[in-house]
Short mmCIF file of C-alpha atoms in Angstrom, two decimals:
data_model
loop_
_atom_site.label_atom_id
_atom_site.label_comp_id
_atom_site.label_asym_id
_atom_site.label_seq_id
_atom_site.Cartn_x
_atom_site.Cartn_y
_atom_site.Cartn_z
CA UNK A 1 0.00 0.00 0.00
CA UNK A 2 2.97 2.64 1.07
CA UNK A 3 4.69 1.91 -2.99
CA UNK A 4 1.43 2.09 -4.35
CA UNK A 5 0.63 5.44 -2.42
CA UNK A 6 4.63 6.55 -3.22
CA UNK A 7 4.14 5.88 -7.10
CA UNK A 8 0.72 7.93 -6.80
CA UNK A 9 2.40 10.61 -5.04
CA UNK A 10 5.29 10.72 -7.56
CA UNK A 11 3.37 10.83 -10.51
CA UNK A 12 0.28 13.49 -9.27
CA UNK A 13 3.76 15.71 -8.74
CA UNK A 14 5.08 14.95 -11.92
CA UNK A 15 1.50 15.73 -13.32
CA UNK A 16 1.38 19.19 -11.64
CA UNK A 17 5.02 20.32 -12.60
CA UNK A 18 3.76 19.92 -16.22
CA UNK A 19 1.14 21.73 -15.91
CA UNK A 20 2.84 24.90 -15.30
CA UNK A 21 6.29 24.31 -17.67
CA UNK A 22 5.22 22.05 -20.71
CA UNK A 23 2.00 22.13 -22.92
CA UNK A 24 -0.70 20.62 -22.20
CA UNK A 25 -1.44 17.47 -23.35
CA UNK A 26 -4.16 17.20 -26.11
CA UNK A 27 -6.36 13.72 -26.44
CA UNK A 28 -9.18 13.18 -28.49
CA UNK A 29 -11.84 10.94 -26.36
CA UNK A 30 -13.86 8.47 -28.23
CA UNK A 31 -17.28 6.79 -27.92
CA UNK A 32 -17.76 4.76 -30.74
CA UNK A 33 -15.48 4.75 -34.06
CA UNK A 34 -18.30 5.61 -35.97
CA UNK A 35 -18.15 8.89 -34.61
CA UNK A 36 -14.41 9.45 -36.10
CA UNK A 37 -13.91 10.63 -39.86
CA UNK A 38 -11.80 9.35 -42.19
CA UNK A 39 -8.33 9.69 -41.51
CA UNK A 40 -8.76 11.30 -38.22
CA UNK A 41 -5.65 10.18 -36.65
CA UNK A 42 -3.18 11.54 -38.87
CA UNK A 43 -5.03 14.48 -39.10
CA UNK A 44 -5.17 14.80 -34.95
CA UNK A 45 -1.32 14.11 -34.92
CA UNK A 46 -0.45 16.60 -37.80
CA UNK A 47 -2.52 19.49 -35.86
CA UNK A 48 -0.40 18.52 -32.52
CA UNK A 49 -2.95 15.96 -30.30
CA UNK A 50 -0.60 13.86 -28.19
CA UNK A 51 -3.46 10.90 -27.46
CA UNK A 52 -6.43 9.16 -28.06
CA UNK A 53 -8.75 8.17 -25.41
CA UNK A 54 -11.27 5.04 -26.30
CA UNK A 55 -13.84 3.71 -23.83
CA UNK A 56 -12.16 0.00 -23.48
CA UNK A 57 -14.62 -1.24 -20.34
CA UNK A 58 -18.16 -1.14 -19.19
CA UNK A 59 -17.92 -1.53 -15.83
CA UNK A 60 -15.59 -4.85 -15.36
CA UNK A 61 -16.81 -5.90 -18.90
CA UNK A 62 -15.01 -5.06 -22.54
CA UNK A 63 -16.27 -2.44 -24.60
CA UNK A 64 -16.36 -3.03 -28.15
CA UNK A 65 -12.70 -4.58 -27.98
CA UNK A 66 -12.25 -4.90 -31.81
CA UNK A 67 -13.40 -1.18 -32.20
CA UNK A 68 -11.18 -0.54 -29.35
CA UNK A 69 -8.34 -1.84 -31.22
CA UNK A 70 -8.48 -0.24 -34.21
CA UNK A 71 -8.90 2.80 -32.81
CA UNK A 72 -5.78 2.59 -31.02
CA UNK A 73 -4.08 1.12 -33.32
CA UNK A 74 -4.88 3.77 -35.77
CA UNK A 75 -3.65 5.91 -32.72
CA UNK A 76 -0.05 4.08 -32.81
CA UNK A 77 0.10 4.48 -36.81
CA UNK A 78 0.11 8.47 -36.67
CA UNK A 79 2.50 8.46 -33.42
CA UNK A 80 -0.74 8.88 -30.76
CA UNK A 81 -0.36 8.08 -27.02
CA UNK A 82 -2.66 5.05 -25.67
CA UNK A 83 -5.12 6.50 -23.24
CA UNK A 84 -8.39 4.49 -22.24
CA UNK A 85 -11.11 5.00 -20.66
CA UNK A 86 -14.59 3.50 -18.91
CA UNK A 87 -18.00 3.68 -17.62
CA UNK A 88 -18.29 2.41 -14.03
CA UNK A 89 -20.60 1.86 -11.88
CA UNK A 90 -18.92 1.41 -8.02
CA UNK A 91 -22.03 0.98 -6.04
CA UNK A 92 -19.98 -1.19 -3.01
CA UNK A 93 -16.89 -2.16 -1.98
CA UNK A 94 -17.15 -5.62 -3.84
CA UNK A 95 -17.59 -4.04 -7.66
CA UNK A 96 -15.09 -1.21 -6.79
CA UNK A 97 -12.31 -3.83 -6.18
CA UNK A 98 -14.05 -5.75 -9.16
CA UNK A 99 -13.71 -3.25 -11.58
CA UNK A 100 -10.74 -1.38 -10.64
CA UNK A 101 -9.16 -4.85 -11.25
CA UNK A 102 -10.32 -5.31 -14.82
CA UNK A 103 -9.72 -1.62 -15.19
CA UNK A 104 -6.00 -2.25 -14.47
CA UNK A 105 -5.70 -5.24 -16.76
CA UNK A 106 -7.36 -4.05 -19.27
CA UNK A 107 -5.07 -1.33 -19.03
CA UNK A 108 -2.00 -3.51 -18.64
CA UNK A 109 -3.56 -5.47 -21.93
CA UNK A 110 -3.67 -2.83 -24.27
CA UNK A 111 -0.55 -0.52 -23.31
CA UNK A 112 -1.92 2.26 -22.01
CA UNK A 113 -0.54 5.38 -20.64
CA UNK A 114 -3.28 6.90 -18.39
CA UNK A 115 -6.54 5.55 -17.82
CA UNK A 116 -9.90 7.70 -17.21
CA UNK A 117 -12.54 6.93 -14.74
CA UNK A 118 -16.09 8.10 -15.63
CA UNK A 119 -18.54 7.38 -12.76
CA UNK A 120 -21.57 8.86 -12.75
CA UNK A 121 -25.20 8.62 -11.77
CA UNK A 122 -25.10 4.76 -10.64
CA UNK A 123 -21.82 5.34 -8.44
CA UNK A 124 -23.62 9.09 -6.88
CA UNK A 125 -27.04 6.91 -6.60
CA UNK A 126 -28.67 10.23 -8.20
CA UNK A 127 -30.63 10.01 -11.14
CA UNK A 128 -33.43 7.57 -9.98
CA UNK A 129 -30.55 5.06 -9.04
CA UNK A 130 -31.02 3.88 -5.55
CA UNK A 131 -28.47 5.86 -3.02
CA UNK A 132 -25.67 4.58 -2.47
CA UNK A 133 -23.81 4.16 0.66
CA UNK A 134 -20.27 5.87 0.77
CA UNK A 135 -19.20 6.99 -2.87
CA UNK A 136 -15.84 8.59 -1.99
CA UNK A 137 -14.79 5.09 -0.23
CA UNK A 138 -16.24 3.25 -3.34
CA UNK A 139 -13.83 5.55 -5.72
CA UNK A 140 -10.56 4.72 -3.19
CA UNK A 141 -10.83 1.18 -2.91
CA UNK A 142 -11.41 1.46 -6.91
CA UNK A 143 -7.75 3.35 -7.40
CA UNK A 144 -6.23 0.97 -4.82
CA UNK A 145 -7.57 -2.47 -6.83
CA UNK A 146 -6.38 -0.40 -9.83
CA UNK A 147 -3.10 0.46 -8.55
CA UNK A 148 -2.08 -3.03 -7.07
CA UNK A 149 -2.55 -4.33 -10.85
CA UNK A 150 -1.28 -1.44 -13.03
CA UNK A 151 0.91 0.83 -10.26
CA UNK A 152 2.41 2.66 -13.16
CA UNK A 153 -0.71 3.58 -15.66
CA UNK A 154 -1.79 7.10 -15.05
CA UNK A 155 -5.36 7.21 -12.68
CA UNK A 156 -7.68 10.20 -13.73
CA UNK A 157 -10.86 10.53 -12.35
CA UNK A 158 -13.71 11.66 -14.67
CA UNK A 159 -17.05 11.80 -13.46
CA UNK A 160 -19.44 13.79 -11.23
CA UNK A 161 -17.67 16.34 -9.55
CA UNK A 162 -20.12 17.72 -6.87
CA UNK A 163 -18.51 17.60 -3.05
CA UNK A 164 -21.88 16.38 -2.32
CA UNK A 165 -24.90 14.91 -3.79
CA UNK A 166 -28.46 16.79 -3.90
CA UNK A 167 -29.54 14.89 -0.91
CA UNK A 168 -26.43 15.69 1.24
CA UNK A 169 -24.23 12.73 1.19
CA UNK A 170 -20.10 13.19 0.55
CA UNK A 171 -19.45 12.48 -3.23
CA UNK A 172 -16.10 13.73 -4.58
CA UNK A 173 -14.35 14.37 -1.46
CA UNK A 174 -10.92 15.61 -1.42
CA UNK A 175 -9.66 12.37 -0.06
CA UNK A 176 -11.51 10.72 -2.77
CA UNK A 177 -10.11 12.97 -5.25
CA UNK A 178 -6.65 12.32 -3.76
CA UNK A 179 -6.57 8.95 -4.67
CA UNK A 180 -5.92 9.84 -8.33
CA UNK A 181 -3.14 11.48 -10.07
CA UNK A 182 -5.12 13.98 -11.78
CA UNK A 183 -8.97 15.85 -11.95
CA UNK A 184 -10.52 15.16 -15.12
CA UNK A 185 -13.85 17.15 -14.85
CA UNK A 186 -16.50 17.20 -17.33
CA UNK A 187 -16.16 21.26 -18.43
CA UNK A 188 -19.66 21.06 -20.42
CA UNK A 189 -21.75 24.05 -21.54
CA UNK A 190 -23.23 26.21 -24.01
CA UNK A 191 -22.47 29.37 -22.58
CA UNK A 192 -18.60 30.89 -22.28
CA UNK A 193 -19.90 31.93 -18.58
CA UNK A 194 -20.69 28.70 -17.72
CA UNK A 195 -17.77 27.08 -19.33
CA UNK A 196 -15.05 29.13 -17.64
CA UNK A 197 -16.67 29.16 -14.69
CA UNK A 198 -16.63 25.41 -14.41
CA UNK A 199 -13.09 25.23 -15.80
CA UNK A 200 -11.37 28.21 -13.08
CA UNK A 201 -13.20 26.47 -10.00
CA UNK A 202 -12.47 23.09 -11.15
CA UNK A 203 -8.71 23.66 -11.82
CA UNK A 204 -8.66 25.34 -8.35
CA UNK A 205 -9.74 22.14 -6.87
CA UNK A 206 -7.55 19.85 -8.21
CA UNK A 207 -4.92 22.45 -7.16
CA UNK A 208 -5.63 22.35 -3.42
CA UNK A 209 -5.65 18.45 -3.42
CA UNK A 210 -2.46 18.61 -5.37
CA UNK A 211 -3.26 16.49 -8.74
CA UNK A 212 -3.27 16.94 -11.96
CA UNK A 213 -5.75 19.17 -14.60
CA UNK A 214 -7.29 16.89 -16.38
CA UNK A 215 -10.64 18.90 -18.01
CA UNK A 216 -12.86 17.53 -20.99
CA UNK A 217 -14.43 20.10 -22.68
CA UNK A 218 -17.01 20.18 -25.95
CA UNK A 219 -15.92 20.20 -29.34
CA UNK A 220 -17.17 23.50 -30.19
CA UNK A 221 -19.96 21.46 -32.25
CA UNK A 222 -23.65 22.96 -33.36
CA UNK A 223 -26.42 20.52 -31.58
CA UNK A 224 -29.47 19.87 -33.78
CA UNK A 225 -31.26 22.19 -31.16
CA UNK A 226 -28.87 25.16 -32.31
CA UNK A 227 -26.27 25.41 -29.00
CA UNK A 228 -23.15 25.61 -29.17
CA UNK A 229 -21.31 22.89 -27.07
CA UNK A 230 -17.71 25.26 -26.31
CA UNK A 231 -15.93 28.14 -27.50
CA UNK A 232 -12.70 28.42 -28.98
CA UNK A 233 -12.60 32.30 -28.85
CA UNK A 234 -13.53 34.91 -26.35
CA UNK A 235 -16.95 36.28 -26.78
CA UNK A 236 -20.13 38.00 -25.09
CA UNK A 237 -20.15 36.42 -22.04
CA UNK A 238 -16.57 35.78 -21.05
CA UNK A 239 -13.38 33.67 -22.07
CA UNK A 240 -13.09 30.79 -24.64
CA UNK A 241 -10.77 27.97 -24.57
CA UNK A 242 -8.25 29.23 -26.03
CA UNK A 243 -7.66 32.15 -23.68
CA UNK A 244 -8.58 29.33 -20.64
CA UNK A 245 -5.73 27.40 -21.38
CA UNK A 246 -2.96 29.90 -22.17
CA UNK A 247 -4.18 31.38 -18.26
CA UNK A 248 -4.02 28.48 -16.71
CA UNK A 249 -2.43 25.43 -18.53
CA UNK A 250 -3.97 21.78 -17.83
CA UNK A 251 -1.95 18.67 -18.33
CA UNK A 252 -3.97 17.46 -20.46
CA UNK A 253 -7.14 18.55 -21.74
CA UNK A 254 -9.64 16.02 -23.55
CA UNK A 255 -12.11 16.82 -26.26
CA UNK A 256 -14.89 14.61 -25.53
CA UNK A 257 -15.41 13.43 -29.52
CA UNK A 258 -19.05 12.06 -29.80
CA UNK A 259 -22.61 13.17 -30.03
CA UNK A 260 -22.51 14.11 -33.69
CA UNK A 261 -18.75 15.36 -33.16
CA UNK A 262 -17.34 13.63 -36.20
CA UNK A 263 -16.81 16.51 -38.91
CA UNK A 264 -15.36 18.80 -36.09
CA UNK A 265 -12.11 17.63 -36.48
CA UNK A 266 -11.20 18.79 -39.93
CA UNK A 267 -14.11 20.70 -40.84
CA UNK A 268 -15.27 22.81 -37.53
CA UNK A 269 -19.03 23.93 -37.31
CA UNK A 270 -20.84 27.63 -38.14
CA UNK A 271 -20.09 28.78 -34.64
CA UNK A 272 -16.20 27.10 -34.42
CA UNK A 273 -12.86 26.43 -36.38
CA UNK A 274 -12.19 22.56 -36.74
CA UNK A 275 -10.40 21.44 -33.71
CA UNK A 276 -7.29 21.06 -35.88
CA UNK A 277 -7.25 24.54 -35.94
CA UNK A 278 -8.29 24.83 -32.41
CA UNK A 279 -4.80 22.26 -30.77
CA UNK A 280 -2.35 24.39 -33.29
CA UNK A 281 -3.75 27.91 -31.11
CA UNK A 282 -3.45 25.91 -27.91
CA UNK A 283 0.30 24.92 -29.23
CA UNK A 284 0.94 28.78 -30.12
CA UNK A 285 -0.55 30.09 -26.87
CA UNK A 286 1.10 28.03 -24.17
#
């Protein structure tokens, strides 16, 4: 337990020292490889992405592991980082140590560099799911079974970020938080006021627990309803991405590519430039 705590200790330091001196690192999250255009990879590499970030597990189960490989090994062709990532559900002590497990192999299995933990409504017991009895234990004992099978695989937690649920219980506490090497919070919104506001606070906490900045923010794509899902520029209303990163670097920051995101790549929407566009700003601003 000390070496595992050591190695998470070393690498949340690690995390936050490049943060502040290197660029941030730039992944491209996937869903479903339908959702990715043609030649997406190269085309991610050429604009300056570092990774690619493809759901791998369903709880302790395999997601789509032929997509999964193709993806990342469409990753490996254009010179992208292995980064992976699940949907868990961690609703007792039993399935946390269950699916941490098979989150580590599977990361062991497929080479990754950092794995990404989304827990959500089932893990909260929010949503019409039936409360649940002590989430931030749930999401420890989840990094520890994780840890004690792949110590070395970067931890970032990516789900609901309240302190507390609606109903008063302790969610994302800063011990729970602690366990990982870095914050990964969802930075969602269809407003520049709510986006930035998200993204300052957000960085702030992961700051005072002393991990990472992990944030996944919106394409920048045009839903069918007419909102705009992120900002590259500064606007009416306050900053855009661009401007949020070159104030405060992350160490990485993840474009969460899916929900109609697959032209915004290359192509970019009425209210955005592609993303291509978007990662070579980031690389001239920070």
């Amino acid at each position: 337990m000390i070496r595992l705590l050591v190695l998470a200790g070393v690498a949340a330091l690690l995390l936050r020292g490049a943060g502040r001196k290197r660029k941030p690192q730039l992944v491209i999250t996937s869903w479903l490889e339908s959702e990715l255009p043609s030649g997406w990879a190269r085309s991610a590499k050429r604009a300056g992405f570092d990774a690619v970030s493809k759901k791998v597990l369903h709880g302790s189960d395999p997601f789509r592991p032929g997509e999964a490989g193709r993806v990342l090994r469409a990753g490996d062709s254009a010179g992208l980082d292995r980064h992976g990532w699940g949907w868990h559900y961690l609703r007792d002590p039993l399935e946390a140590v269950e699916e941490g497990q098979a989150a580590g192999q599977m990361s062991r299995a497929l080479g990754l560099r950092a794995y990404w933990v989304n827990a959500e409504k089932h893990w909260a017991g929010v949503e019409g799911q039936p409360p649940t009895e002590n989430p931030p234990r749930e999401l420890q004992i989840f990094a520890d079974s994780f840890r004690s099978v792949a110590p070395r695989v970067l931890l970032i937690f990516n789900g609901f970020s309240w302190p507390r649920t609606s109903d008063g219980r302790p969610l994302l506490t800063p011990e729970a938080l602690g366990a990982f090497d870095a914050f990964g919070p969802m930075v969602y919104g269809t407003t520049r006021a709510t986006i930035a506001k998200k993204y300052r606070a957000r960085s702030k906490r992961a700051s005072a627990v002393g991990v990472g900045f992990a944030p996944m923010v919106g394409t920048g794509r045009v839903d069918s309803l007419g909102r705009v899902w992120g900002f590259a520029e500064s606007g009416p209303g306050g900053s855009g991405l661009l401007d949020l990163v070159r104030e405060d670097p992350p160490d990485f920051l993840a474009f969460w590519y899916g929900a109609g995101s697959a032209d915004m790549l290359t192509e970019g929407s009425t209210a955005n430039p592609p993303l291509a566009t978007v990662a070579r700003a980031i690389r001239a601003r920070t």
